[in-house]
mmCIF file of C-alpha atoms in Angstrom:
data_model
loop_
_atom_site.group_PDB
_atom_site.id
_atom_site.type_symbol
_atom_site.label_atom_id
_atom_site.label_comp_id
_atom_site.label_asym_id
_atom_site.label_seq_id
_atom_site.Cartn_x
_atom_site.Cartn_y
_atom_site.Cartn_z
ATOM 1 C CA MET A 1 14.214 -1.962 -19.211
ATOM 2 C CA ARG A 2 11.586 -2.259 -16.516
ATOM 3 C CA PHE A 3 12.187 -0.604 -13.170
ATOM 4 C CA THR A 4 12.404 -3.969 -11.401
ATOM 5 C CA ASP A 5 14.959 -5.170 -13.985
ATOM 6 C CA GLU A 6 17.094 -2.180 -13.025
ATOM 7 C CA LEU A 7 16.702 -3.053 -9.347
ATOM 8 C CA ARG A 8 17.653 -6.671 -9.969
ATOM 9 C CA GLN A 9 20.719 -5.601 -11.920
ATOM 10 C CA LYS A 10 21.873 -3.231 -9.179
ATOM 11 C CA ALA A 11 21.319 -5.861 -6.497
ATOM 12 C CA ASP A 12 23.098 -8.645 -8.418
ATOM 13 C CA PRO A 13 26.397 -8.601 -6.437
ATOM 14 C CA ILE A 14 24.451 -8.762 -3.164
ATOM 15 C CA TRP A 15 22.232 -11.581 -4.386
ATOM 16 C CA LYS A 16 25.204 -13.557 -5.672
ATOM 17 C CA ALA A 17 26.665 -13.346 -2.166
ATOM 18 C CA SER A 18 23.428 -14.863 -0.862
ATOM 19 C CA PHE A 19 23.504 -17.637 -3.475
ATOM 20 C CA ASP A 20 27.078 -18.490 -2.480
ATOM 21 C CA HIS A 21 26.543 -18.268 1.264
ATOM 22 C CA PRO A 22 27.336 -21.543 3.074
ATOM 23 C CA PHE A 23 23.877 -21.540 4.668
ATOM 24 C CA VAL A 24 22.175 -21.532 1.265
ATOM 25 C CA GLN A 25 24.646 -23.945 -0.303
ATOM 26 C CA GLY A 26 24.291 -26.174 2.747
ATOM 27 C CA LEU A 27 20.552 -26.482 2.190
ATOM 28 C CA GLY A 28 21.242 -28.004 -1.206
ATOM 29 C CA ASP A 29 23.981 -30.434 -0.257
ATOM 30 C CA SER A 30 22.983 -31.142 3.371
ATOM 31 C CA THR A 31 26.217 -29.731 4.772
ATOM 32 C CA LEU A 32 24.289 -27.157 6.801
ATOM 33 C CA PRO A 33 24.360 -28.159 10.493
ATOM 34 C CA LEU A 34 20.813 -28.794 11.678
ATOM 35 C CA ASP A 35 21.204 -26.482 14.676
ATOM 36 C CA ARG A 36 21.735 -23.592 12.235
ATOM 37 C CA PHE A 37 18.493 -24.421 10.440
ATOM 38 C CA ARG A 38 16.663 -24.789 13.752
ATOM 39 C CA TYR A 39 17.858 -21.320 14.736
ATOM 40 C CA TYR A 40 16.819 -19.996 11.317
ATOM 41 C CA VAL A 41 13.305 -21.409 11.635
ATOM 42 C CA LEU A 42 12.692 -19.571 14.912
ATOM 43 C CA GLN A 43 14.116 -16.307 13.595
ATOM 44 C CA ASP A 44 12.256 -16.590 10.301
ATOM 45 C CA ALA A 45 8.937 -17.287 12.026
ATOM 46 C CA TYR A 46 9.453 -14.029 13.926
ATOM 47 C CA TYR A 47 10.355 -12.247 10.701
ATOM 48 C CA LEU A 48 7.331 -13.609 8.806
ATOM 49 C CA SER A 49 4.908 -12.555 11.535
ATOM 50 C CA HIS A 50 6.085 -8.964 11.025
ATOM 51 C CA PHE A 51 6.337 -9.410 7.261
ATOM 52 C CA ALA A 52 2.616 -10.217 7.242
ATOM 53 C CA LYS A 53 1.863 -7.060 9.239
ATOM 54 C CA THR A 54 3.926 -5.051 6.751
ATOM 55 C CA GLN A 55 1.909 -6.569 3.920
ATOM 56 C CA ALA A 56 -1.257 -5.503 5.758
ATOM 57 C CA LEU A 57 0.063 -1.953 6.087
ATOM 58 C CA ALA A 58 0.732 -1.957 2.339
ATOM 59 C CA ALA A 59 -2.866 -3.015 1.768
ATOM 60 C CA ALA A 60 -4.053 -0.033 3.807
ATOM 61 C CA LYS A 61 -1.930 2.331 1.695
ATOM 62 C CA ALA A 62 -3.308 1.134 -1.648
ATOM 63 C CA ASP A 63 -5.327 3.576 -3.737
ATOM 64 C CA SER A 64 -7.652 0.913 -5.116
ATOM 65 C CA LEU A 65 -9.760 -1.767 -3.479
ATOM 66 C CA GLU A 66 -8.367 -4.254 -5.993
ATOM 67 C CA VAL A 67 -4.795 -3.762 -4.730
ATOM 68 C CA THR A 68 -5.979 -3.761 -1.111
ATOM 69 C CA ASN A 69 -7.673 -7.102 -1.750
ATOM 70 C CA SER A 70 -4.585 -8.507 -3.455
ATOM 71 C CA MET A 71 -2.283 -7.465 -0.610
ATOM 72 C CA ALA A 72 -4.738 -8.909 1.912
ATOM 73 C CA LYS A 73 -4.467 -12.229 0.074
ATOM 74 C CA HIS A 74 -0.689 -12.005 0.404
ATOM 75 C CA VAL A 75 -1.105 -11.577 4.167
ATOM 76 C CA GLN A 76 -3.299 -14.661 4.230
ATOM 77 C CA GLY A 77 -0.777 -16.555 2.120
ATOM 78 C CA THR A 78 2.044 -15.703 4.520
ATOM 79 C CA TYR A 79 -0.015 -16.935 7.441
ATOM 80 C CA GLU A 80 -1.492 -20.063 5.874
ATOM 81 C CA ALA A 81 1.441 -21.287 3.800
ATOM 82 C CA GLU A 82 4.766 -19.992 5.052
ATOM 83 C CA LEU A 83 4.009 -19.877 8.765
ATOM 84 C CA ASP A 84 2.296 -23.265 8.494
ATOM 85 C CA LEU A 85 5.482 -24.571 6.860
ATOM 86 C CA HIS A 86 7.457 -23.269 9.828
ATOM 87 C CA ARG A 87 5.082 -24.936 12.256
ATOM 88 C CA THR A 88 5.794 -28.199 10.429
ATOM 89 C CA PHE A 89 9.528 -27.562 10.723
ATOM 90 C CA MET A 90 9.161 -26.861 14.443
ATOM 91 C CA LYS A 91 7.553 -30.258 14.954
ATOM 92 C CA GLN A 92 10.227 -32.016 12.911
ATOM 93 C CA LEU A 93 13.006 -30.180 14.759
ATOM 94 C CA ASN A 94 11.479 -30.727 18.218
ATOM 95 C CA ILE A 95 11.106 -27.004 18.891
ATOM 96 C CA SER A 96 8.912 -26.920 21.975
ATOM 97 C CA GLU A 97 6.352 -24.395 23.128
ATOM 98 C CA LYS A 98 8.827 -23.415 25.823
ATOM 99 C CA ASP A 99 11.491 -22.765 23.172
ATOM 100 C CA GLN A 100 9.078 -20.489 21.343
ATOM 101 C CA GLN A 101 8.032 -18.624 24.482
ATOM 102 C CA SER A 102 11.648 -17.955 25.496
ATOM 103 C CA PHE A 103 12.614 -16.898 21.969
ATOM 104 C CA GLU A 104 14.252 -13.512 21.443
ATOM 105 C CA PRO A 105 14.895 -12.073 17.985
ATOM 106 C CA ALA A 106 18.529 -11.710 17.026
ATOM 107 C CA PRO A 107 19.926 -8.250 16.195
ATOM 108 C CA THR A 108 19.681 -8.816 12.440
ATOM 109 C CA ALA A 109 16.100 -10.115 12.541
ATOM 110 C CA TYR A 110 15.088 -7.193 14.744
ATOM 111 C CA ALA A 111 16.831 -4.671 12.494
ATOM 112 C CA TYR A 112 15.378 -6.115 9.287
ATOM 113 C CA THR A 113 11.799 -6.008 10.544
ATOM 114 C CA SER A 114 12.381 -2.489 11.881
ATOM 115 C CA HIS A 115 13.596 -1.497 8.405
ATOM 116 C CA MET A 116 10.324 -2.768 6.890
ATOM 117 C CA TYR A 117 8.228 -0.953 9.476
ATOM 118 C CA ARG A 118 10.136 2.265 8.750
ATOM 119 C CA ALA A 119 9.234 1.959 5.073
ATOM 120 C CA SER A 120 5.607 1.389 6.062
ATOM 121 C CA GLN A 121 5.497 4.240 8.555
ATOM 122 C CA PHE A 122 7.103 6.964 6.460
ATOM 123 C CA GLY A 123 6.472 5.798 2.883
ATOM 124 C CA GLN A 124 3.698 5.040 0.465
ATOM 125 C CA LEU A 125 2.695 1.774 -1.194
ATOM 126 C CA GLY A 126 5.736 1.772 -3.506
ATOM 127 C CA ASP A 127 8.087 2.151 -0.559
ATOM 128 C CA VAL A 128 6.601 -0.856 1.198
ATOM 129 C CA ILE A 129 6.648 -3.054 -1.900
ATOM 130 C CA ALA A 130 10.268 -2.086 -2.598
ATOM 131 C CA ALA A 131 11.235 -3.018 0.974
ATOM 132 C CA ILE A 132 9.514 -6.427 0.978
ATOM 133 C CA LEU A 133 10.139 -7.497 -2.631
ATOM 134 C CA PRO A 134 13.670 -8.897 -2.114
ATOM 135 C CA CYS A 135 12.309 -11.428 0.366
ATOM 136 C CA TYR A 136 9.876 -12.746 -2.237
ATOM 137 C CA TRP A 137 12.135 -12.561 -5.254
ATOM 138 C CA LEU A 138 15.433 -13.761 -3.788
ATOM 139 C CA TYR A 139 13.790 -16.838 -2.244
ATOM 140 C CA ALA A 140 12.221 -17.667 -5.607
ATOM 141 C CA GLU A 141 15.611 -17.467 -7.314
ATOM 142 C CA ILE A 142 17.214 -19.607 -4.615
ATOM 143 C CA GLY A 143 14.397 -22.133 -5.010
ATOM 144 C CA GLU A 144 15.085 -22.177 -8.755
ATOM 145 C CA GLN A 145 18.828 -22.665 -8.234
ATOM 146 C CA LEU A 146 18.340 -25.504 -5.747
ATOM 147 C CA LYS A 147 15.399 -27.222 -7.456
ATOM 148 C CA ASP A 148 17.470 -30.156 -8.736
ATOM 149 C CA LYS A 149 19.264 -30.715 -5.451
ATOM 150 C CA THR A 150 18.356 -33.765 -3.380
ATOM 151 C CA PRO A 151 19.576 -33.092 0.169
ATOM 152 C CA LYS A 152 19.580 -36.036 2.513
ATOM 153 C CA GLU A 153 17.962 -33.937 5.250
ATOM 154 C CA PRO A 154 14.155 -34.052 4.638
ATOM 155 C CA VAL A 155 13.456 -30.571 6.065
ATOM 156 C CA TYR A 156 15.900 -29.056 3.578
ATOM 157 C CA GLN A 157 14.121 -30.759 0.689
ATOM 158 C CA THR A 158 10.789 -29.456 1.964
ATOM 159 C CA TRP A 159 12.185 -25.932 2.192
ATOM 160 C CA ILE A 160 13.467 -26.058 -1.399
ATOM 161 C CA GLN A 161 10.156 -27.373 -2.723
ATOM 162 C CA ALA A 162 8.210 -24.632 -0.933
ATOM 163 C CA TYR A 163 10.122 -21.843 -2.612
ATOM 164 C CA HIS A 164 10.206 -23.526 -5.998
ATOM 165 C CA SER A 165 6.472 -23.840 -6.500
ATOM 166 C CA ASP A 166 3.912 -22.368 -8.860
ATOM 167 C CA TRP A 167 2.019 -20.900 -5.905
ATOM 168 C CA PHE A 168 5.031 -18.973 -4.651
ATOM 169 C CA MET A 169 6.118 -17.843 -8.127
ATOM 170 C CA THR A 170 2.648 -16.362 -8.691
ATOM 171 C CA LEU A 171 3.023 -14.237 -5.561
ATOM 172 C CA VAL A 172 6.484 -13.083 -6.608
ATOM 173 C CA LYS A 173 5.348 -12.062 -10.084
ATOM 174 C CA GLU A 174 2.383 -10.141 -8.672
ATOM 175 C CA GLN A 175 4.662 -8.006 -6.509
ATOM 176 C CA ILE A 176 7.192 -7.439 -9.302
ATOM 177 C CA ASP A 177 4.424 -6.327 -11.666
ATOM 178 C CA ARG A 178 2.868 -4.133 -8.991
ATOM 179 C CA LEU A 179 6.095 -2.226 -8.372
ATOM 180 C CA ASP A 180 6.619 -1.772 -12.115
ATOM 181 C CA GLN A 181 3.108 -0.365 -12.444
ATOM 182 C CA LEU A 182 3.731 2.080 -9.622
ATOM 183 C CA ALA A 183 7.063 3.085 -11.164
ATOM 184 C CA GLU A 184 5.343 4.149 -14.393
ATOM 185 C CA THR A 185 3.903 7.236 -12.676
ATOM 186 C CA ALA A 186 6.518 7.692 -9.928
ATOM 187 C CA SER A 187 8.915 10.614 -9.744
ATOM 188 C CA GLU A 188 12.662 10.117 -10.014
ATOM 189 C CA LYS A 189 12.962 10.943 -6.324
ATOM 190 C CA GLU A 190 10.464 8.227 -5.433
ATOM 191 C CA LYS A 191 12.271 5.668 -7.575
ATOM 192 C CA GLU A 192 15.585 6.595 -5.973
ATOM 193 C CA ARG A 193 14.022 6.015 -2.552
ATOM 194 C CA TRP A 194 12.564 2.681 -3.646
ATOM 195 C CA THR A 195 15.944 1.632 -5.027
ATOM 196 C CA ASP A 196 17.598 2.384 -1.693
ATOM 197 C CA LEU A 197 14.953 0.389 0.185
ATOM 198 C CA PHE A 198 15.286 -2.553 -2.208
ATOM 199 C CA LEU A 199 19.062 -2.650 -1.912
ATOM 200 C CA LYS A 200 18.997 -2.338 1.867
ATOM 201 C CA SER A 201 16.536 -5.230 2.091
ATOM 202 C CA SER A 202 18.791 -7.243 -0.215
ATOM 203 C CA GLN A 203 21.662 -6.583 2.203
ATOM 204 C CA TYR A 204 19.476 -7.699 5.099
ATOM 205 C CA GLU A 205 18.612 -10.917 3.267
ATOM 206 C CA TYR A 206 22.318 -11.721 3.053
ATOM 207 C CA LEU A 207 22.773 -10.784 6.713
ATOM 208 C CA PHE A 208 19.895 -13.104 7.652
ATOM 209 C CA TRP A 209 21.774 -16.119 6.261
ATOM 210 C CA GLU A 210 24.903 -14.978 8.078
ATOM 211 C CA MET A 211 22.937 -14.444 11.290
ATOM 212 C CA ALA A 212 21.642 -18.022 11.205
ATOM 213 C CA TYR A 213 24.950 -19.564 10.146
ATOM 214 C CA THR A 214 26.821 -17.907 13.013
ATOM 215 C CA LEU A 215 23.978 -18.327 15.558
ATOM 216 C CA GLU A 216 24.057 -14.577 16.152
ATOM 217 C CA ILE A 217 23.294 -13.255 19.645
ATOM 218 C CA TRP A 218 23.203 -9.799 21.173
ATOM 219 C CA PRO A 219 26.725 -8.540 22.060
ATOM 220 C CA MET A 220 26.095 -8.133 25.769
ATOM 221 C CA ASP A 221 24.568 -11.630 25.915
ATOM 222 C CA ALA A 222 27.857 -12.945 24.555
ATOM 223 C CA TYR A 223 29.767 -10.842 27.078
ATOM 224 C CA ARG A 224 27.688 -12.199 29.979
ATOM 225 C CA HIS A 225 28.207 -15.759 28.722
ATOM 226 C CA ILE A 226 31.977 -15.259 28.672
ATOM 227 C CA ALA A 227 31.889 -13.715 32.136
ATOM 228 C CA VAL A 228 29.925 -16.678 33.535
ATOM 229 C CA THR A 229 32.151 -19.319 31.940
ATOM 230 C CA ASN A 230 35.248 -17.583 33.281
#
């Protein structure tokens, strides 16, 4: 069994929770309230901007120019494809420049990106790949599960098509293969660390759906809102 197969097996209960989450299910059957998706788009654009920087840090940690070049292409792909997709969503959802300027990351989005930066700061290439791989891989599996769905909401259909595409699957496979290659010469201690990072990121992926579905805000912001309304 490949190292990534072991990771996928260990993460299966967490991933199943993501598959069953009402946010994900709502994308497929259009039961997801549009304000939840609008919130998600803003939070995910923030996440992806830091995801791209994490990819760049992984490129800098690579031992070979070939891997550095490959990771640099992943950075470019995040910018050109995924962030461009979000810019399209922002237009469709009437998210203004003012909305973007006043945006503040939610606790979960902030914590997840901080988790990735921690892996980049204190780890090596394998640590970074392990931390960012669930984002790639889980989205690909969700895209596969929802591929035959025909939601009435056009932005949901566009989202599904983006993550069930040959282009995206190529990126996912590259990162899976890269981590397996690194695992071939890694110590047991390194693989234990990578497993922990992978599982934590899988937990954060679930929390990201929950964050968007509940329109998560910072606790004291909620407290101030209650104080004002009372």
